[in-house]
PDB file of C-alpha atoms in Angstrom:
ATOM      1  CA  LYS A   1    -139.221 -28.339  82.905  1.00 61.00           C
ATOM      2  CA  ILE A   2    -137.350 -30.344  80.282  1.00 69.00           C
ATOM      3  CA  LYS A   3    -133.846 -29.085  79.529  1.00 82.00           C
ATOM      4  CA  ASN A   4    -131.529 -30.994  77.212  1.00 90.00           C
ATOM      5  CA  LYS A   5    -127.801 -30.650  76.634  1.00 92.00           C
ATOM      6  CA  ASN A   6    -126.584 -28.192  73.971  1.00 92.00           C
ATOM      7  CA  GLY A   7    -127.062 -29.474  70.442  1.00 91.00           C
ATOM      8  CA  ALA A   8    -130.146 -31.587  71.176  1.00 92.00           C
ATOM      9  CA  VAL A   9    -133.238 -30.873  69.074  1.00 93.00           C
ATOM     10  CA  CYS A  10    -136.713 -31.331  70.554  1.00 91.00           C
ATOM     11  CA  PRO A  11    -139.291 -29.875  68.122  1.00 89.00           C
ATOM     12  CA  THR A  12    -141.764 -29.140  70.922  1.00 83.00           C
ATOM     13  CA  GLN A  13    -139.325 -27.769  73.531  1.00 77.00           C
ATOM     14  CA  GLY A  14    -140.821 -24.690  75.180  1.00 65.00           C
ATOM     15  CA  SER A  15    -144.191 -25.130  73.496  1.00 62.00           C
ATOM     16  CA  ASP A  16    -145.940 -26.270  76.674  1.00 52.00           C
ATOM     17  CA  LYS A  17    -145.524 -22.823  78.240  1.00 52.00           C
ATOM     18  CA  HIS A  18    -147.121 -19.655  76.956  1.00 41.00           C
ATOM     19  CA  GLN A  19    -144.664 -17.602  74.929  1.00 43.00           C
ATOM     20  CA  ALA A  20    -146.395 -14.272  74.380  1.00 36.00           C
ATOM     21  CA  GLU A  21    -143.333 -12.726  72.781  1.00 41.00           C
ATOM     22  CA  LYS A  22    -143.397 -15.444  70.111  1.00 46.00           C
ATOM     23  CA  GLY A  23    -147.128 -15.355  69.459  1.00 45.00           C
ATOM     24  CA  GLY A  24    -148.349 -18.140  71.758  1.00 45.00           C
ATOM     25  CA  ASN A  25    -148.026 -21.911  71.954  1.00 48.00           C
ATOM     26  CA  LEU A  26    -147.073 -24.295  69.182  1.00 55.00           C
ATOM     27  CA  PHE A  27    -149.569 -26.807  70.630  1.00 61.00           C
ATOM     28  CA  ASP A  28    -152.680 -26.192  72.639  1.00 63.00           C
ATOM     29  CA  TRP A  29    -151.765 -28.927  75.159  1.00 62.00           C
ATOM     30  CA  GLY A  30    -155.020 -28.608  77.107  1.00 60.00           C
ATOM     31  CA  SER A  31    -157.357 -28.508  74.119  1.00 68.00           C
ATOM     32  CA  GLU A  32    -160.001 -31.004  73.067  1.00 73.00           C
ATOM     33  CA  LYS A  33    -157.611 -32.322  70.356  1.00 83.00           C
ATOM     34  CA  TYR A  34    -155.118 -33.866  72.800  1.00 85.00           C
ATOM     35  CA  LYS A  35    -155.569 -36.358  75.635  1.00 88.00           C
ATOM     36  CA  GLY A  36    -152.114 -36.064  77.129  1.00 89.00           C
ATOM     37  CA  LYS A  37    -148.401 -35.637  76.735  1.00 91.00           C
ATOM     38  CA  LEU A  38    -145.850 -38.280  75.723  1.00 94.00           C
ATOM     39  CA  ILE A  39    -142.420 -37.928  77.329  1.00 94.00           C
ATOM     40  CA  LEU A  40    -139.727 -39.610  75.208  1.00 96.00           C
ATOM     41  CA  THR A  41    -136.390 -40.377  76.877  1.00 96.00           C
ATOM     42  CA  VAL A  42    -133.079 -41.485  75.395  1.00 97.00           C
ATOM     43  CA  PRO A  43    -130.823 -41.615  78.451  1.00 97.00           C
ATOM     44  CA  TYR A  44    -127.823 -43.617  77.205  1.00 97.00           C
ATOM     45  CA  GLY A  45    -126.230 -46.025  74.740  1.00 97.00           C
ATOM     46  CA  HIS A  46    -123.641 -48.806  75.091  1.00 97.00           C
ATOM     47  CA  ASN A  47    -120.940 -50.728  73.208  1.00 94.00           C
ATOM     48  CA  PHE A  48    -120.233 -48.366  70.311  1.00 94.00           C
ATOM     49  CA  PRO A  49    -117.204 -49.492  68.287  1.00 89.00           C
ATOM     50  CA  ARG A  50    -113.795 -47.938  67.773  1.00 87.00           C
ATOM     51  CA  LEU A  51    -113.920 -46.567  64.229  1.00 82.00           C
ATOM     52  CA  GLN A  52    -111.346 -46.693  61.450  1.00 74.00           C
ATOM     53  CA  GLY A  53    -109.220 -43.568  61.625  1.00 63.00           C
ATOM     54  CA  HIS A  54    -109.009 -40.843  58.987  1.00 58.00           C
ATOM     55  CA  TYR A  55    -106.316 -38.323  58.090  1.00 58.00           C
ATOM     56  CA  GLY A  56    -103.425 -40.322  59.538  1.00 55.00           C
ATOM     57  CA  PHE A  57    -105.130 -41.425  62.753  1.00 59.00           C
ATOM     58  CA  SER A  58    -105.119 -45.196  63.340  1.00 58.00           C
ATOM     59  CA  SER A  59    -108.483 -45.284  65.108  1.00 65.00           C
ATOM     60  CA  ASP A  60    -111.257 -42.981  66.222  1.00 78.00           C
ATOM     61  CA  ILE A  61    -113.430 -42.990  69.342  1.00 89.00           C
ATOM     62  CA  PRO A  62    -116.964 -42.123  68.215  1.00 92.00           C
ATOM     63  CA  ASP A  63    -118.822 -38.854  68.881  1.00 93.00           C
ATOM     64  CA  VAL A  64    -122.299 -40.394  69.050  1.00 96.00           C
ATOM     65  CA  PHE A  65    -125.765 -38.864  68.458  1.00 97.00           C
ATOM     66  CA  VAL A  66    -129.225 -40.273  67.685  1.00 97.00           C
ATOM     67  CA  ARG A  67    -131.797 -39.067  65.099  1.00 97.00           C
ATOM     68  CA  LEU A  68    -135.343 -40.192  65.883  1.00 97.00           C
ATOM     69  CA  GLN A  69    -138.632 -40.326  63.996  1.00 98.00           C
ATOM     70  CA  ILE A  70    -141.668 -40.299  66.277  1.00 97.00           C
ATOM     71  CA  HIS A  71    -145.179 -41.201  65.039  1.00 97.00           C
ATOM     72  CA  ILE A  72    -148.131 -40.653  67.414  1.00 95.00           C
ATOM     73  CA  GLY A  73    -151.454 -41.267  65.708  1.00 90.00           C
ATOM     74  CA  SER A  74    -151.359 -39.223  62.487  1.00 90.00           C
ATOM     75  CA  ASN A  75    -148.694 -36.809  63.839  1.00 92.00           C
ATOM     76  CA  SER A  76    -144.994 -37.211  63.007  1.00 95.00           C
ATOM     77  CA  TYR A  77    -141.936 -35.536  64.521  1.00 96.00           C
ATOM     78  CA  VAL A  78    -138.153 -35.619  64.198  1.00 96.00           C
ATOM     79  CA  ALA A  79    -135.863 -35.212  67.213  1.00 97.00           C
ATOM     80  CA  ARG A  80    -132.122 -35.464  67.828  1.00 97.00           C
ATOM     81  CA  THR A  81    -129.933 -36.000  70.872  1.00 97.00           C
ATOM     82  CA  ASN A  82    -126.824 -33.952  71.529  1.00 97.00           C
ATOM     83  CA  VAL A  83    -123.406 -35.306  70.454  1.00 97.00           C
ATOM     84  CA  GLU A  84    -121.525 -37.159  73.194  1.00 96.00           C
ATOM     85  CA  LYS A  85    -117.853 -36.861  72.269  1.00 95.00           C
ATOM     86  CA  ASN A  86    -115.166 -39.539  72.519  1.00 93.00           C
ATOM     87  CA  THR A  87    -117.180 -42.299  74.150  1.00 95.00           C
ATOM     88  CA  PHE A  88    -118.185 -45.896  73.585  1.00 95.00           C
ATOM     89  CA  ASP A  89    -121.004 -45.509  76.148  1.00 97.00           C
ATOM     90  CA  PRO A  90    -122.749 -42.136  75.564  1.00 97.00           C
ATOM     91  CA  GLU A  91    -125.041 -40.539  78.180  1.00 97.00           C
ATOM     92  CA  TRP A  92    -127.417 -38.146  76.428  1.00 97.00           C
ATOM     93  CA  ASN A  93    -130.125 -37.831  79.117  1.00 96.00           C
ATOM     94  CA  PHE A  94    -132.414 -36.632  76.312  1.00 97.00           C
ATOM     95  CA  HIS A  95    -136.096 -35.846  77.057  1.00 96.00           C
ATOM     96  CA  CYS A  96    -138.770 -34.488  74.746  1.00 95.00           C
ATOM     97  CA  ALA A  97    -142.542 -34.012  75.170  1.00 93.00           C
ATOM     98  CA  PHE A  98    -145.112 -34.541  72.402  1.00 94.00           C
ATOM     99  CA  PRO A  99    -148.898 -34.014  72.373  1.00 93.00           C
ATOM    100  CA  ILE A 100    -150.973 -37.211  72.219  1.00 93.00           C
ATOM    101  CA  PRO A 101    -153.983 -36.902  69.879  1.00 92.00           C
ATOM    102  CA  LYS A 102    -157.309 -38.071  71.365  1.00 90.00           C
ATOM    103  CA  LYS A 103    -157.572 -41.132  69.087  1.00 91.00           C
ATOM    104  CA  ALA A 104    -153.923 -42.301  69.384  1.00 93.00           C
ATOM    105  CA  THR A 105    -153.341 -45.661  71.087  1.00 93.00           C
ATOM    106  CA  ASP A 106    -149.624 -46.146  70.453  1.00 94.00           C
ATOM    107  CA  VAL A 107    -146.383 -44.485  69.416  1.00 96.00           C
ATOM    108  CA  VAL A 108    -143.886 -45.826  66.870  1.00 97.00           C
ATOM    109  CA  ILE A 109    -140.254 -44.751  67.195  1.00 97.00           C
ATOM    110  CA  SER A 110    -137.466 -45.431  64.707  1.00 97.00           C
ATOM    111  CA  GLY A 111    -134.190 -43.765  63.837  1.00 97.00           C
ATOM    112  CA  SER A 112    -130.484 -43.968  63.248  1.00 97.00           C
ATOM    113  CA  VAL A 113    -127.279 -43.462  65.207  1.00 96.00           C
ATOM    114  CA  TRP A 114    -124.313 -41.491  63.892  1.00 96.00           C
ATOM    115  CA  ASP A 115    -120.696 -40.548  64.604  1.00 93.00           C
ATOM    116  CA  SER A 116    -120.426 -36.758  64.319  1.00 93.00           C
ATOM    117  CA  ASN A 117    -117.502 -35.510  62.239  1.00 85.00           C
ATOM    118  CA  SER A 118    -116.559 -31.839  62.124  1.00 77.00           C
ATOM    119  CA  ASN A 119    -114.330 -32.077  59.038  1.00 76.00           C
ATOM    120  CA  ARG A 120    -116.232 -34.607  56.905  1.00 80.00           C
ATOM    121  CA  GLN A 121    -119.646 -36.224  56.506  1.00 89.00           C
ATOM    122  CA  ASP A 122    -121.103 -37.886  59.633  1.00 91.00           C
ATOM    123  CA  THR A 123    -120.563 -41.663  59.769  1.00 90.00           C
ATOM    124  CA  PHE A 124    -123.588 -43.965  59.982  1.00 93.00           C
ATOM    125  CA  LEU A 125    -123.358 -46.409  62.906  1.00 94.00           C
ATOM    126  CA  GLY A 126    -126.685 -48.246  62.933  1.00 95.00           C
ATOM    127  CA  THR A 127    -130.467 -48.302  62.552  1.00 96.00           C
ATOM    128  CA  ILE A 128    -133.155 -48.245  65.222  1.00 96.00           C
ATOM    129  CA  GLU A 129    -135.818 -50.451  63.663  1.00 96.00           C
ATOM    130  CA  PRO A 130    -139.414 -49.284  64.317  1.00 97.00           C
ATOM    131  CA  ILE A 131    -140.520 -49.982  67.901  1.00 96.00           C
ATOM    132  CA  GLN A 132    -144.182 -49.782  68.901  1.00 95.00           C
ATOM    133  CA  PHE A 133    -145.074 -48.662  72.419  1.00 95.00           C
ATOM    134  CA  THR A 134    -148.654 -48.837  73.729  1.00 92.00           C
ATOM    135  CA  LEU A 135    -149.663 -45.571  75.372  1.00 92.00           C
ATOM    136  CA  GLY A 136    -150.442 -45.755  79.081  1.00 88.00           C
ATOM    137  CA  GLU A 137    -147.860 -47.513  81.242  1.00 86.00           C
ATOM    138  CA  PRO A 138    -144.249 -46.259  81.367  1.00 94.00           C
ATOM    139  CA  GLN A 139    -141.971 -48.385  79.190  1.00 95.00           C
ATOM    140  CA  GLN A 140    -138.170 -48.472  78.850  1.00 95.00           C
ATOM    141  CA  THR A 141    -136.107 -50.793  76.640  1.00 96.00           C
ATOM    142  CA  ASP A 142    -132.570 -51.323  75.362  1.00 96.00           C
ATOM    143  CA  VAL A 143    -132.683 -51.473  71.563  1.00 96.00           C
ATOM    144  CA  THR A 144    -129.953 -53.362  69.682  1.00 96.00           C
ATOM    145  CA  LEU A 145    -129.026 -51.412  66.560  1.00 95.00           C
ATOM    146  CA  GLN A 146    -129.113 -53.074  63.159  1.00 91.00           C
ATOM    147  CA  GLY A 147    -125.689 -52.864  61.487  1.00 88.00           C
ATOM    148  CA  CYS A 148    -123.674 -51.994  64.611  1.00 89.00           C
ATOM    149  CA  GLY A 149    -122.709 -55.301  66.223  1.00 86.00           C
ATOM    150  CA  GLY A 150    -123.681 -55.140  69.911  1.00 91.00           C
ATOM    151  CA  CYS A 151    -124.481 -51.404  70.056  1.00 95.00           C
ATOM    152  CA  THR A 152    -127.569 -50.510  72.104  1.00 97.00           C
ATOM    153  CA  VAL A 153    -129.609 -47.385  72.752  1.00 97.00           C
ATOM    154  CA  ASN A 154    -132.043 -47.099  75.663  1.00 97.00           C
ATOM    155  CA  ILE A 155    -135.438 -45.595  74.725  1.00 97.00           C
ATOM    156  CA  GLY A 156    -138.364 -44.945  77.030  1.00 96.00           C
ATOM    157  CA  VAL A 157    -141.848 -43.453  76.920  1.00 96.00           C
ATOM    158  CA  THR A 158    -144.131 -42.154  79.663  1.00 94.00           C
ATOM    159  CA  THR A 159    -147.543 -40.553  79.294  1.00 92.00           C
ATOM    160  CA  LYS A 160    -148.949 -37.728  81.378  1.00 88.00           C
ATOM    161  CA  LYS A 161    -152.376 -36.199  81.423  1.00 82.00           C
ATOM    162  CA  VAL A 162    -152.449 -32.478  80.728  1.00 73.00           C
ATOM    163  CA  LYS A 163    -154.502 -29.968  82.637  1.00 68.00           C
ATOM    164  CA  PRO A 164    -157.533 -28.865  80.650  1.00 63.00           C
ATOM    165  CA  LYS A 165    -157.369 -25.347  79.275  1.00 57.00           C
ATOM    166  CA  HIS A 166    -160.724 -24.543  80.864  1.00 53.00           C
ATOM    167  CA  THR A 167    -162.044 -25.693  84.214  1.00 47.00           C
ATOM    168  CA  PRO A 168    -163.620 -29.166  83.771  1.00 44.00           C
ATOM    169  CA  TRP A 169    -166.631 -28.383  85.934  1.00 45.00           C
ATOM    170  CA  GLY A 170    -169.727 -27.424  84.020  1.00 43.00           C
ATOM    171  CA  PHE A 171    -172.879 -25.899  85.353  1.00 37.00           C
ATOM    172  CA  VAL A 172    -175.678 -28.421  84.873  1.00 36.00           C
ATOM    173  CA  ALA A 173    -178.690 -27.256  86.834  1.00 36.00           C
ATOM    174  CA  LEU A 174    -179.859 -24.889  89.498  1.00 38.00           C
ATOM    175  CA  CYS A 175    -182.693 -26.249  91.561  1.00 36.00           C
ATOM    176  CA  ALA A 176    -184.804 -24.385  94.039  1.00 39.00           C
ATOM    177  CA  ALA A 177    -186.186 -26.261  96.993  1.00 41.00           C
ATOM    178  CA  GLY A 178    -188.162 -24.075  99.343  1.00 44.00           C
ATOM    179  CA  GLY A 179    -185.957 -20.953  98.954  1.00 44.00           C
ATOM    180  CA  VAL A 180    -182.619 -22.848  99.187  1.00 46.00           C
ATOM    181  CA  GLY A 181    -180.786 -23.221  95.901  1.00 45.00           C
ATOM    182  CA  ALA A 182    -178.598 -26.213  95.026  1.00 44.00           C
ATOM    183  CA  LEU A 183    -175.891 -26.192  92.394  1.00 45.00           C
ATOM    184  CA  LEU A 184    -175.168 -29.467  90.590  1.00 45.00           C
ATOM    185  CA  LEU A 185    -171.731 -29.815  89.045  1.00 47.00           C
ATOM    186  CA  VAL A 186    -170.294 -32.666  87.027  1.00 46.00           C
ATOM    187  CA  GLY A 187    -166.692 -33.341  86.041  1.00 44.00           C
TER     188      GLY A 187
END
């Protein structure tokens, strides 16, 4: 089960389990439309700068969070990590699962990183330029942010097959040979 820190936003969180009280699943993970599940991770970032202070403070240690745009085939999603307060090296340990459409071959992830401010507008720290990951093998990379000096964010993707909604075995034929029946199944 994926559980993120308070404040994180995963648009599909909880949708891979049946929620009868809410009218069912957001996605039919085991349907014919999807071939698997993409697990996106944003575990940490490094080297965020000391910011110019406001309201009489000489400097400010950033309260860092990441906004992500995820494109898998023709499907698009927006996700957000929690805010890690007063750190130059945030540890979000963010995870989010997304359905992979049958025809999708890759995922493109982009986004931006921000300093959260409770008493004024959030401060932009840098851009995550679009990164393309091929679906299949697990991949993890440190991404250097545009506009943030040496700031980096670690992003990873893993794919998992989902269990089919219905049993994959189909009845093909029933043959009779002398009074003994044989059942042929294919997967």
